[in-house]
């Protein structure tokens, strides 16, 4: 391992052979900050929005006459009946009664029809590939066309109906990233059932909590999932969750199970070729009174199924997101407005064209997968990549290998994944042909400038547009984002509001702040957009108090934000990620961004911890790049970096070496656990959702003494 100490001669310590290692400068050290990259003419030529003048014109129409703007978009969709009366009706002010949002109330449609029948039949795209499915192992793959998918969805819709499922029933789906997950959710939508997809990395307790809250009548799951070299036994988790539900009064009598990893050597299920790595779970726990195999119930199902015509404001799905009280919030999205918003944000944010191959690396268990793997892309007739694997299996070149294999043109991933892959250097990226790429997107958290520049320069070879998208489970789709053919790019900025979104920045008293480059406050939105949540399932009181009580008349996003002189928005992180240090509010995201600018740092996470003098101290977990060793000299450099970028008040109290960070299987850092470690509290709670629970013990072991 190399020593991270910086010597006077410009080297960075010595390698294992004793030779000096030259310290390379980070992109931000080399290029500076406050950078702007303009979209080149070639990228603008065929773009849906090809100039800022065009963007400004469309945006003005979308916020001043939203009925005109959205009606033109709605005309491309199928409506059994059009809406009558007001296009949009809402109340954001709790002082004027209950908060509500309605779009196109009274219109009749079906989102499954619009993403399948309309594409396969009305637009004659039945033979177009809907998904290239890429399994955990590179050799395990398949594809499915829109017509093939329509047939399977109709068959499973008939299965659901034969089991007594009807409009309004809640169906829990706990599945890995396989095609059957898409089939199940679209079949629910086709017959008017409300799907509640629970990420397949959640524990039995978490799964049970969500099924209990939704009063689900059925569970759809799989025998197991593949995650790198591991095979995860989902069926046992599902069984334990069902048992817990029964103990608490919810008796779910049907569990449909996909045979995903339990396979014989010559067996081929739904087009997926078996591999030896999938022959792991041969003894699946089974209850004949409850369990039934997917392939058995599908065998004789009819291939045609009429749609249930839904009101535009009828519920489409519930998706649970974490809440400050610890009890998950069941975010409820409705049919018509969500359909329009997911489709439109996908088309414009990624500048989608008919010949594109689009890949979002998220899991469908999160809102990104709902909106930007399934509903948004399919409403546009897109060809997507669906990925079961992980970015580093069998090696850290997997994402770029898949991009080369399918000639991906539009690629969407999380800053966490980008920073993780930065650790492995540039050569493994350059090993693969990425010339097909045109647009690179980021999602999930603000992206720090150093990771942005690596993405732009290394992955995109300085020719791809980067769109940094700000949005939430609650918003249904992008709220602040660039337009690939028009918007200048500023590393770290989410840029400008999407059509229909009217952001503002307010202070703690709810007063709007207007001084650019000075005021940092709370991000709020003044009026609704079609894709926003309508309520929290079975808890409208919590919906109102969580999002509308603090700032009357606004939707509160829960994020800190500032706006620069060009009107670009910069998200500084969740409000609950702000630390009060000696009376000063500090953003953990800003400190993280400063730390990762150092060329030795691959990833970092910052939390507050109890400090005897300051109230809160600044505690930094730092993951170093391969070949760099943690030492006092490096710690000194990192402290200097933070002081120079933010100020002495942000000087880290503790910098801990963190070879790994506690992450969920989707790559999200569990800051709750880091706060426990920082405060030396070993009562860390449930760790079953962690990709590697051993990381926690390692972090406690490496923990320095608190000052």
Coordinates of N, CA, C and O in Angstrom, one line a residue, residues 34-35 449 480 490-495 505 520 560-565 568-573:
X34 N -16.5 26.8 -10.0 CA -17.3 27.7 -10.8 C -17.2 27.5 -12.3 O -17.1 28.4 -13.1
X35 N -17.1 26.2 -12.7 CA -17.0 25.9 -14.1 C -18.3 25.8 -14.8 O -19.3 25.5 -14.2
X449 N -18.8 18.2 -7.3 CA -18.1 18.5 -8.6 C -17.0 17.6 -9.0 O -16.9 17.3 -10.2
X480 N -36.1 19.6 -10.9 CA -35.0 20.5 -11.3 C -34.0 19.7 -12.1 O -33.5 18.7 -11.6
X490 N -23.2 23.1 -15.1 CA -22.4 23.5 -14.0 C -22.2 22.4 -13.0 O -23.2 21.9 -12.4
X491 N -21.0 21.9 -12.9 CA -20.7 20.7 -12.0 C -21.3 20.9 -10.6 O -20.8 21.8 -9.9
X492 N -22.2 20.1 -10.2 CA -22.8 20.2 -8.9 C -24.1 20.9 -8.8 O -24.8 20.8 -7.8
X493 N -24.5 21.5 -9.9 CA -25.8 22.2 -9.9 C -26.9 21.3 -10.5 O -26.6 20.8 -11.6
X494 N -28.1 21.3 -9.9 CA -29.2 20.6 -10.6 C -29.8 21.4 -11.7 O -30.6 20.9 -12.5
X495 N -29.4 22.6 -11.8 CA -29.7 23.6 -12.9 C -31.1 24.2 -12.8 O -31.3 25.0 -11.8
X505 N -37.2 29.7 -2.6 CA -36.3 29.4 -1.5 C -36.8 30.3 -0.4 O -37.0 31.5 -0.6
X520 N -29.2 31.1 1.4 CA -29.4 29.7 1.4 C -30.6 29.4 2.3 O -30.6 30.0 3.4
X560 N -32.2 21.8 1.6 CA -31.6 23.1 1.6 C -31.2 23.4 0.2 O -30.9 22.5 -0.6
X561 N -31.1 24.7 -0.1 CA -30.9 25.1 -1.5 C -30.4 26.5 -1.6 O -30.7 27.4 -0.7
X562 N -29.6 26.9 -2.6 CA -29.4 28.3 -3.0 C -29.4 28.4 -4.5 O -29.4 27.4 -5.2
X563 N -29.6 29.7 -4.9 CA -29.7 29.9 -6.4 C -28.6 30.9 -6.8 O -28.4 31.9 -6.1
X564 N -27.9 30.7 -7.9 CA -26.8 31.5 -8.3 C -27.3 32.7 -9.2 O -28.5 32.8 -9.4
X565 N -26.4 33.5 -9.6 CA -26.7 34.7 -10.4 C -27.4 34.3 -11.7 O -28.1 35.2 -12.3
X568 N -29.6 29.3 -11.5 CA -29.4 27.9 -11.4 C -29.5 27.5 -9.9 O -29.0 28.2 -9.0
X569 N -30.1 26.3 -9.6 CA -30.4 25.9 -8.3 C -29.3 24.9 -7.9 O -28.9 24.0 -8.6
X570 N -28.8 25.0 -6.6 CA -27.8 24.2 -6.1 C -28.4 23.5 -4.8 O -28.7 24.2 -3.8
X571 N -28.6 22.2 -4.8 CA -29.2 21.5 -3.7 C -28.0 21.2 -2.7 O -27.0 20.6 -3.1
X572 N -28.2 21.6 -1.4 CA -27.1 21.5 -0.4 C -27.4 20.3 0.4 O -26.5 20.0 1.3
X573 N -28.4 19.5 0.3 CA -28.7 18.3 1.0 C -29.9 18.4 1.8 O -30.6 19.5 1.9

